[in-house]
mmCIF file of C-alpha atoms and ligand atoms in Angstrom:
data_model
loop_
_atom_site.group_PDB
_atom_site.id
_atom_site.type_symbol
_atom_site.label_atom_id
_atom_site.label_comp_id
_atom_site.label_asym_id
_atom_site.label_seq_id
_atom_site.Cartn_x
_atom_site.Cartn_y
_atom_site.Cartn_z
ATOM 1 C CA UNK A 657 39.807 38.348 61.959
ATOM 2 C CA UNK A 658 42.257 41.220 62.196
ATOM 3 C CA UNK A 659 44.800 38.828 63.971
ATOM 4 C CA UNK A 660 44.437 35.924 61.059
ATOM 5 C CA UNK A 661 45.195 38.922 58.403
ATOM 6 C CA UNK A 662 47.923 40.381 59.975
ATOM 7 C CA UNK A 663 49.362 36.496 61.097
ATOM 8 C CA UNK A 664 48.868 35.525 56.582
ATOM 9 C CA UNK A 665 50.036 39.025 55.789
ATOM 10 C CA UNK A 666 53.802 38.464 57.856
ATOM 11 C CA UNK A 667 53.651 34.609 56.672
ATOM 12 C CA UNK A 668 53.338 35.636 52.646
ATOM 13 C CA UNK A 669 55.336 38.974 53.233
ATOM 14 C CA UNK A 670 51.827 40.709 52.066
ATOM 15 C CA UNK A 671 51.135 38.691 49.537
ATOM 16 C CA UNK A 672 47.734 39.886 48.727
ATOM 17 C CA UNK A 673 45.932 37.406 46.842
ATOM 18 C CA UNK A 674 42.931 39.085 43.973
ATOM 19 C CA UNK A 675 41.460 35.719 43.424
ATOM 20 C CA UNK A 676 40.570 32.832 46.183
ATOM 21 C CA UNK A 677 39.736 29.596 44.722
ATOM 22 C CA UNK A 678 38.262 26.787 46.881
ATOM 23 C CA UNK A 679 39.409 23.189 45.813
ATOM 24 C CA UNK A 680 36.778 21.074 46.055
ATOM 25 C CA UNK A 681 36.854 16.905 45.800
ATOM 26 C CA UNK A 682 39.725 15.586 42.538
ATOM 27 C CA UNK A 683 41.364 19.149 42.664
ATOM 28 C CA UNK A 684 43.338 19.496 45.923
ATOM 29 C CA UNK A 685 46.397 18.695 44.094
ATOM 30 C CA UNK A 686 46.453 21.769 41.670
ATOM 31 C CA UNK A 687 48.686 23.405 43.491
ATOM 32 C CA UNK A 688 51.112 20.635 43.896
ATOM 33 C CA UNK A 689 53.131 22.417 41.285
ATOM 34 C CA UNK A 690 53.484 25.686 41.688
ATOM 35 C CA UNK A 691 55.834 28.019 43.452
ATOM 36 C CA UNK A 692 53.866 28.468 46.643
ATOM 37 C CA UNK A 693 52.948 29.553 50.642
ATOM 38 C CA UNK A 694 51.565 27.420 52.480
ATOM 39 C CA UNK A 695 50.276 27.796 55.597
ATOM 40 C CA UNK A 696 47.899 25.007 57.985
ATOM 41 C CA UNK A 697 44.816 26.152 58.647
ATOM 42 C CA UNK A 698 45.221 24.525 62.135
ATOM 43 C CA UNK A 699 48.154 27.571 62.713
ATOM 44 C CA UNK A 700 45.509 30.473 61.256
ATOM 45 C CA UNK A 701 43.903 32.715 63.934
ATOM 46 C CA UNK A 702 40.274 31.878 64.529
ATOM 47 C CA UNK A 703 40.453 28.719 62.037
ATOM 48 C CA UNK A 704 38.812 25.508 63.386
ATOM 49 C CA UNK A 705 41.658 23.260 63.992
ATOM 50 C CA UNK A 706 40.950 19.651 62.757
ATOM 51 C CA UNK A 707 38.566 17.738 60.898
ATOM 52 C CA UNK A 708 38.966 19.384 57.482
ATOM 53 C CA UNK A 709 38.455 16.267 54.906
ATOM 54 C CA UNK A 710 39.668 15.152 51.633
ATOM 55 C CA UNK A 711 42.854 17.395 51.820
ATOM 56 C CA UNK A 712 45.402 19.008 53.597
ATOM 57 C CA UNK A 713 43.555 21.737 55.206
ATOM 58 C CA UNK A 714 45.941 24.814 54.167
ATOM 59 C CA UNK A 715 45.597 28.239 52.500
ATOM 60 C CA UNK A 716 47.907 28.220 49.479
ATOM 61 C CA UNK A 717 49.579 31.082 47.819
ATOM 62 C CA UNK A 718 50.771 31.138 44.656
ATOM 63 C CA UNK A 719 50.830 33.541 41.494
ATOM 64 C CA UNK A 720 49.713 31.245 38.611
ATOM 65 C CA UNK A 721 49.912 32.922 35.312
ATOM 66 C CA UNK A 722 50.476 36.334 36.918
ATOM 67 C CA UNK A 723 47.128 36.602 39.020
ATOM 68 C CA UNK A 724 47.714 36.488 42.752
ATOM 69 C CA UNK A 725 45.717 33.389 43.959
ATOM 70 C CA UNK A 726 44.977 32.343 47.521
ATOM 71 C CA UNK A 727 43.855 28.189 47.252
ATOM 72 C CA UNK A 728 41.782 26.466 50.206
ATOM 73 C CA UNK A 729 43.408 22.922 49.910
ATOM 74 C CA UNK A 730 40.399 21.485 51.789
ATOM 75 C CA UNK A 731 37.219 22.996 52.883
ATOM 76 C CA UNK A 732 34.770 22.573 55.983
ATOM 77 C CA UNK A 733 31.478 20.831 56.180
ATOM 78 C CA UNK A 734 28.313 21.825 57.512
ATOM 79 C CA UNK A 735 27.980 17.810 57.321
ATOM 80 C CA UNK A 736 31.336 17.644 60.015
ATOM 81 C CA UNK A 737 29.696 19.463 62.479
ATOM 82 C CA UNK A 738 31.321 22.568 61.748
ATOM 83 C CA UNK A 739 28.950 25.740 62.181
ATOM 84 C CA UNK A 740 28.221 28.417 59.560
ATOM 85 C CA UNK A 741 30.131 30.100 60.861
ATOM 86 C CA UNK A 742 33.519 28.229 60.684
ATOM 87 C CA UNK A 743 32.324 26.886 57.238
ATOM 88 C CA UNK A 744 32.565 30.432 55.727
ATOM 89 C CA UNK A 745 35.078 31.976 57.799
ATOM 90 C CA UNK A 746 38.018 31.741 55.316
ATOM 91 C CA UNK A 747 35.842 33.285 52.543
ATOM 92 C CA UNK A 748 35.303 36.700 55.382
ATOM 93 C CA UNK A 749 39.642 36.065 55.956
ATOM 94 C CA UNK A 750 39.755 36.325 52.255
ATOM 95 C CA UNK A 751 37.679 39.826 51.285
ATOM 96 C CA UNK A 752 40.106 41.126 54.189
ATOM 97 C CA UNK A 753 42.618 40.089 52.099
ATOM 98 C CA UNK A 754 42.078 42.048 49.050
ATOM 99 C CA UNK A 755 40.503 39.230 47.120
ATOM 100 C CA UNK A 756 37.696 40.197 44.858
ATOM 101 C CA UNK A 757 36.730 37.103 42.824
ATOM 102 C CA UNK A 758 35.982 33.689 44.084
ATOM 103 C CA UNK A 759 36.390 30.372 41.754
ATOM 104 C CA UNK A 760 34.368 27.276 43.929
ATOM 105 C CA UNK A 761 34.477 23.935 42.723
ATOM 106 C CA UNK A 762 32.861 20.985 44.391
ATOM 107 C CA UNK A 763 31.791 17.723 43.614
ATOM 108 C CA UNK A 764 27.988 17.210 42.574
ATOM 109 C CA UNK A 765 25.291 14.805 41.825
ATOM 110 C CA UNK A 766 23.214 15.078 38.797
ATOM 111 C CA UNK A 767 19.854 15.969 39.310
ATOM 112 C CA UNK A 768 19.210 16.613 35.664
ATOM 113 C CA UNK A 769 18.862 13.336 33.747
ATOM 114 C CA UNK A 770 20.204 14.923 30.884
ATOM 115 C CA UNK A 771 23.558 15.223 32.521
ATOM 116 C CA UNK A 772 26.135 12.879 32.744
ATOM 117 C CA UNK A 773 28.724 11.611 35.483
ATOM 118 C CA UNK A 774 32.166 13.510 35.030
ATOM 119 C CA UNK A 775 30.352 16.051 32.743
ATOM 120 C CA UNK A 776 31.357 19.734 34.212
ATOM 121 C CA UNK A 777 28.664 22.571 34.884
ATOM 122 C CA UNK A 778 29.055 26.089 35.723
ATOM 123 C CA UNK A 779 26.914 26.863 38.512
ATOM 124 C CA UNK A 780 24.196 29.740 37.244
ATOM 125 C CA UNK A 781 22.114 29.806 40.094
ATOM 126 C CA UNK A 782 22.032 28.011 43.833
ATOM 127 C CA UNK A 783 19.190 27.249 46.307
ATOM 128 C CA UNK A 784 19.965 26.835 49.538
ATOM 129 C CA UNK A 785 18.714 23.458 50.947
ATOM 130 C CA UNK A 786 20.644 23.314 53.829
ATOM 131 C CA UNK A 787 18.079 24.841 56.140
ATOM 132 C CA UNK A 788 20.117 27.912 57.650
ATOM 133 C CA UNK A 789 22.213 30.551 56.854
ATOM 134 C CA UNK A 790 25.542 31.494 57.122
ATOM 135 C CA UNK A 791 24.228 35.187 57.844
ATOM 136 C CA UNK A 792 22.436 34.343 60.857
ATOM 137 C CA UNK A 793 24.146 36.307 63.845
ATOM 138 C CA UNK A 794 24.902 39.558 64.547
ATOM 139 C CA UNK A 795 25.850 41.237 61.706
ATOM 140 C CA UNK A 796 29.713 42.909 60.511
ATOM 141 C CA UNK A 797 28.667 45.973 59.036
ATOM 142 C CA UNK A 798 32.655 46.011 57.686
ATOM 143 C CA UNK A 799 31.699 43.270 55.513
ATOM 144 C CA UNK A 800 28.001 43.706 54.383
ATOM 145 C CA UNK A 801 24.943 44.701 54.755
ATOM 146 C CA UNK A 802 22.174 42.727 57.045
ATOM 147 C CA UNK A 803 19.761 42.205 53.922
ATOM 148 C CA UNK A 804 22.427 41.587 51.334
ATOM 149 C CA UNK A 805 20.656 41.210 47.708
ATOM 150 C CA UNK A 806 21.346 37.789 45.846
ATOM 151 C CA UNK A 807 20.119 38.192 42.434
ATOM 152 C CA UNK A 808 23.187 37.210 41.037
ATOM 153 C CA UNK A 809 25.235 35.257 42.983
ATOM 154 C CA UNK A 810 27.073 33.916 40.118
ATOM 155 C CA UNK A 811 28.259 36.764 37.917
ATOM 156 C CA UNK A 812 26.931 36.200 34.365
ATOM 157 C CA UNK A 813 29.817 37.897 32.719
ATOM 158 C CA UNK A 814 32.429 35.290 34.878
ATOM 159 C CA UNK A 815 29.583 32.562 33.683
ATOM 160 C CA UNK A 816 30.429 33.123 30.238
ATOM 161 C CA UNK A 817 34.092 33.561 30.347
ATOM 162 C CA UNK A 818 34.161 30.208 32.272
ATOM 163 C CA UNK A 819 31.948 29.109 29.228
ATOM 164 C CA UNK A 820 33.937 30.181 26.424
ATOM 165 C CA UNK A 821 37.346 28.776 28.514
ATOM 166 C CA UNK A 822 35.712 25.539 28.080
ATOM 167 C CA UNK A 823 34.690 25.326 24.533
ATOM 168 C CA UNK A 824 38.602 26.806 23.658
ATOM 169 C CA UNK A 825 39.610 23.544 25.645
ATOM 170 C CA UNK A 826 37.404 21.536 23.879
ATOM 171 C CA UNK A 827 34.998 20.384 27.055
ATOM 172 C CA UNK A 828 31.517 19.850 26.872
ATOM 173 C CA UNK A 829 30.219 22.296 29.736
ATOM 174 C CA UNK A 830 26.971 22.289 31.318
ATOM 175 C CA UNK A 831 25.609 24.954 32.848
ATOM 176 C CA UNK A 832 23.014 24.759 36.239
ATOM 177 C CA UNK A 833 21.416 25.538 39.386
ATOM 178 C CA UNK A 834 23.343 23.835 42.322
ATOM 179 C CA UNK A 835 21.301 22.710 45.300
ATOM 180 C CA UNK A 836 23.275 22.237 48.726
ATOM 181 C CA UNK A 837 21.689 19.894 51.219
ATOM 182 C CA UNK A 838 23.671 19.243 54.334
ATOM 183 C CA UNK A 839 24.360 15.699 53.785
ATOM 184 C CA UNK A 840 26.116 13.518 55.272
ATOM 185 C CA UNK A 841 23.495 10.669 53.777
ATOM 186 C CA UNK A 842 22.617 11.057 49.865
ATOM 187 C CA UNK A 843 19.471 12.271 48.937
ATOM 188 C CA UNK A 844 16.367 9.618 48.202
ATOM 189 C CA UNK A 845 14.957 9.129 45.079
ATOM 190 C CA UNK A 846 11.777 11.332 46.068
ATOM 191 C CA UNK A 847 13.933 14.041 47.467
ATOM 192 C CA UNK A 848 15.550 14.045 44.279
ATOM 193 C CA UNK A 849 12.729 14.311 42.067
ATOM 194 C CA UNK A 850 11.449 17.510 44.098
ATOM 195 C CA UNK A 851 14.897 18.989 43.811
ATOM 196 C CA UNK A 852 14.404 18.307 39.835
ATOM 197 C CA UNK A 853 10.860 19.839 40.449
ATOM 198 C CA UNK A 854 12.026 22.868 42.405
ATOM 199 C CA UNK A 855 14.630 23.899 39.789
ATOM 200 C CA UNK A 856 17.999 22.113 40.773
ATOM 201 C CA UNK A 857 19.977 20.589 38.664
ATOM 202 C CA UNK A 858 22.860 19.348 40.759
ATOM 203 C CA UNK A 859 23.425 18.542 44.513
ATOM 204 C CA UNK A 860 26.022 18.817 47.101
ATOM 205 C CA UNK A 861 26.664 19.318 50.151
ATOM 206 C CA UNK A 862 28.968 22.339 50.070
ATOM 207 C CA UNK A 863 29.695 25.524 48.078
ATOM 208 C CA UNK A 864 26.355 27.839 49.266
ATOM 209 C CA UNK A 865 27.615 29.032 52.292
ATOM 210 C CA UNK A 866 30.878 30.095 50.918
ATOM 211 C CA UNK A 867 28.964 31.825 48.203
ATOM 212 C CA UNK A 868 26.436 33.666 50.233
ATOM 213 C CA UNK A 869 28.790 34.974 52.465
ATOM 214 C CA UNK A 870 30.915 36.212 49.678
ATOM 215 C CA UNK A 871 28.629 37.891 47.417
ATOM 216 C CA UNK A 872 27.710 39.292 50.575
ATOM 217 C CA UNK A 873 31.298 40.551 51.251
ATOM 218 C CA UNK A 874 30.889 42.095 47.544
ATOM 219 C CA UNK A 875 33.343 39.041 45.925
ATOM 220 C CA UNK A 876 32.152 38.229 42.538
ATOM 221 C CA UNK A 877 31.722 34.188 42.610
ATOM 222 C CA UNK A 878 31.784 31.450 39.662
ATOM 223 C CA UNK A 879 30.877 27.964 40.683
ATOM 224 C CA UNK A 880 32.307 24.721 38.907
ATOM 225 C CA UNK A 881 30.551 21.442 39.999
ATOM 226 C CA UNK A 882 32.402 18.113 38.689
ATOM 227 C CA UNK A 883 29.626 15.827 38.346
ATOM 228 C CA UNK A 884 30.447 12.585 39.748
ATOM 229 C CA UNK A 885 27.222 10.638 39.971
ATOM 230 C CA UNK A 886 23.539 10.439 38.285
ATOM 231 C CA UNK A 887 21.486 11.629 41.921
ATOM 232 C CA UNK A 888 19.876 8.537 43.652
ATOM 233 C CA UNK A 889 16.603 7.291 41.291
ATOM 234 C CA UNK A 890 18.147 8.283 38.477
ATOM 235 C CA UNK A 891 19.582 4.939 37.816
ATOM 236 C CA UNK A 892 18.781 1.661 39.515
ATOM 237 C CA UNK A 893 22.107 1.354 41.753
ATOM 238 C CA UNK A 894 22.893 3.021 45.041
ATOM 239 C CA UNK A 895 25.368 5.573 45.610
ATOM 240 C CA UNK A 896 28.874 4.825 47.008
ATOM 241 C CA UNK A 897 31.578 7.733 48.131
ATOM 242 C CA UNK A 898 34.139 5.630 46.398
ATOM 243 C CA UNK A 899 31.494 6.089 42.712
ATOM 244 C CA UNK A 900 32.383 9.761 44.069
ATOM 245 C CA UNK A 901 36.278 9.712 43.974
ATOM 246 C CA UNK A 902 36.390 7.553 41.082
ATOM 247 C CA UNK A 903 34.549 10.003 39.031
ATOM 248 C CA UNK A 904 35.992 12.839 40.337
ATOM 249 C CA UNK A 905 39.279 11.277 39.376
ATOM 250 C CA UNK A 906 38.160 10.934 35.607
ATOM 251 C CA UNK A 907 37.227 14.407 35.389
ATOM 252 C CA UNK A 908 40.330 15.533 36.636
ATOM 253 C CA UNK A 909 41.852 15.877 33.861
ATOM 254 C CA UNK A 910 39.451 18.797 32.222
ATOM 255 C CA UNK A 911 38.456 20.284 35.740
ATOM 256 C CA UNK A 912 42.310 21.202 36.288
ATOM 257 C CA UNK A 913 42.443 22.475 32.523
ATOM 258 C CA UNK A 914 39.252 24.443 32.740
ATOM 259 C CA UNK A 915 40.462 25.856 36.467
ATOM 260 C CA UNK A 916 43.860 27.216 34.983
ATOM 261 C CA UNK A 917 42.181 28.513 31.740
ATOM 262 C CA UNK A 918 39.513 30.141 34.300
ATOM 263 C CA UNK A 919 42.029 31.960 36.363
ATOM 264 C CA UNK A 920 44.073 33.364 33.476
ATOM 265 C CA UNK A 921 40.532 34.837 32.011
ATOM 266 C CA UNK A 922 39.086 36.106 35.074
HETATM 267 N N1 HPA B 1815 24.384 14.098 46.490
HETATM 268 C C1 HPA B 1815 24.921 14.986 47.352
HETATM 269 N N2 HPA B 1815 26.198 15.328 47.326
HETATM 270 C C2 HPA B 1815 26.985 14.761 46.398
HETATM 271 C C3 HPA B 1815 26.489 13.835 45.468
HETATM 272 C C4 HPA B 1815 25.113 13.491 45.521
HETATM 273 O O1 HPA B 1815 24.599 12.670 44.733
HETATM 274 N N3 HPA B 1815 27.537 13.461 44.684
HETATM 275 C C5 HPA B 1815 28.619 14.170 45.121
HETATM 276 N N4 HPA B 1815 28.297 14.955 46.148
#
């Protein structure tokens, strides 16, 4: 970990990013603007090499609005293969980097029938689904502690500026507990209906990991999940990864709003 520090540190002349955001599905192109760093994950000490999807795979630095942000353009899957492990070492190259709040966005079915596709929610809340833990393994007493409390994963003050940065924009937010299962298949109708039971309001297959292992770390964390589907057995018609992107793509619009309004608040 020390080598991938010192390797970003020389690369962004000690840049020191305060606030890592992960760019989940419709966002990867946030940065596409801004006077940046970039630098391929592929070239990063102790980062998995290939197989990161929807984007780029590259850490992204870049002041926006005068906050020092470090972007993951791309993320890894528990659903690729990747371990725990790989899947949440960025977020452990980040708290060495100085960062000490975490923005993750990610793309989300609705569990709760009262929410709609390309409606936004603030994640309040996460149960992990995915049937392990990022924690598992010897543990880095540099970074945490074995035990590590999560009573509030999601910090309720960040919760509420994120709120209040969407009804200044004008956006209808939701707010919600986020269930990660590991995917790759969608979810059946009867596995949805005991997520609904068990308290979830949205699923994905991402987004837990990274924010286990950073409240861990001591990184304050506020989740945005872009809606892009009613969960299967909601409505009649199956689920398509292209439904997905063409959501994601609507929502666009107000995710990238909310995101820049978010990291000029936080
Ligand atoms: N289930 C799981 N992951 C997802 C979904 C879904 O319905 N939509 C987007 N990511």
């Amino acid at each position: 970990m020390q080598s991938a520090v010192d390797y970003i540190n020389e690369k962004t002349n000690n840049f020191q990013p305060e606030i890592g955001v992960i760019l989940g599905s419709g966002l990867g192109d946030f940065v596409d603007n801004l006077d940046k760093i970039s630098i391929s994950y592929g070239d990063i000490p102790g980062f998995q090499k290939s197989n990161v999807q929807g984007h780029a795979g590259k850490l992204v630095f870049a002041e926006y609005k005068g906050k020092r942000v470090v972007f993951m353009q791309g993320r890894y899957h528990f659903y690729e293969g990747h371990s725990m492990q790989t899947v949440t070492y960025p977020v452990k190259v980040m708290k060495k980097l100085g960062v000490k709040t975490l923005i993750v966005t990610n793309a989300a079915g609705a569990v709760n029938e009262n929410f709609n596709p390309a409606d936004l929610m603030i994640i309040t809340d996460h149960i992990n689904f995915l049937g392990t833990n990022p924690l598992i393994g010897p543990n880095d007493d540099s970074l945490g502690t074995r035990f590590p409390d999560m009573s509030e994963v999601y910090k309720k003050d960040l919760v509420a500026k994120a709120e209040s940065c969407a009804e200044e924009l004008g956006i209808n937010i939701r707010k919600g507990v986020y269930l990660a299962s590991t995917g790759p298949s969608y979810e059946t109708p009867t596995e949805v209906r005991m997520m609904r039971m068990m308290g979830a309001d949205a699923v994905g297959m991402s987004t837990v990991p990274e924010a286990i292992v950073a409240n861990y770390c001591g990184i304050k964390v506020l989740g945005i999940s872009c809606l892009t589907n009613y969960a299967s057995g909601i409505t009649d018609t199956p689920l398509t990864h292209k439904e997905v992107i063409e959501a994601a793509a609507v929502a666009k619009e107000n995710f990238q709003a909310l995101l820049g309004k978010v990291l000029e608040a936080v």
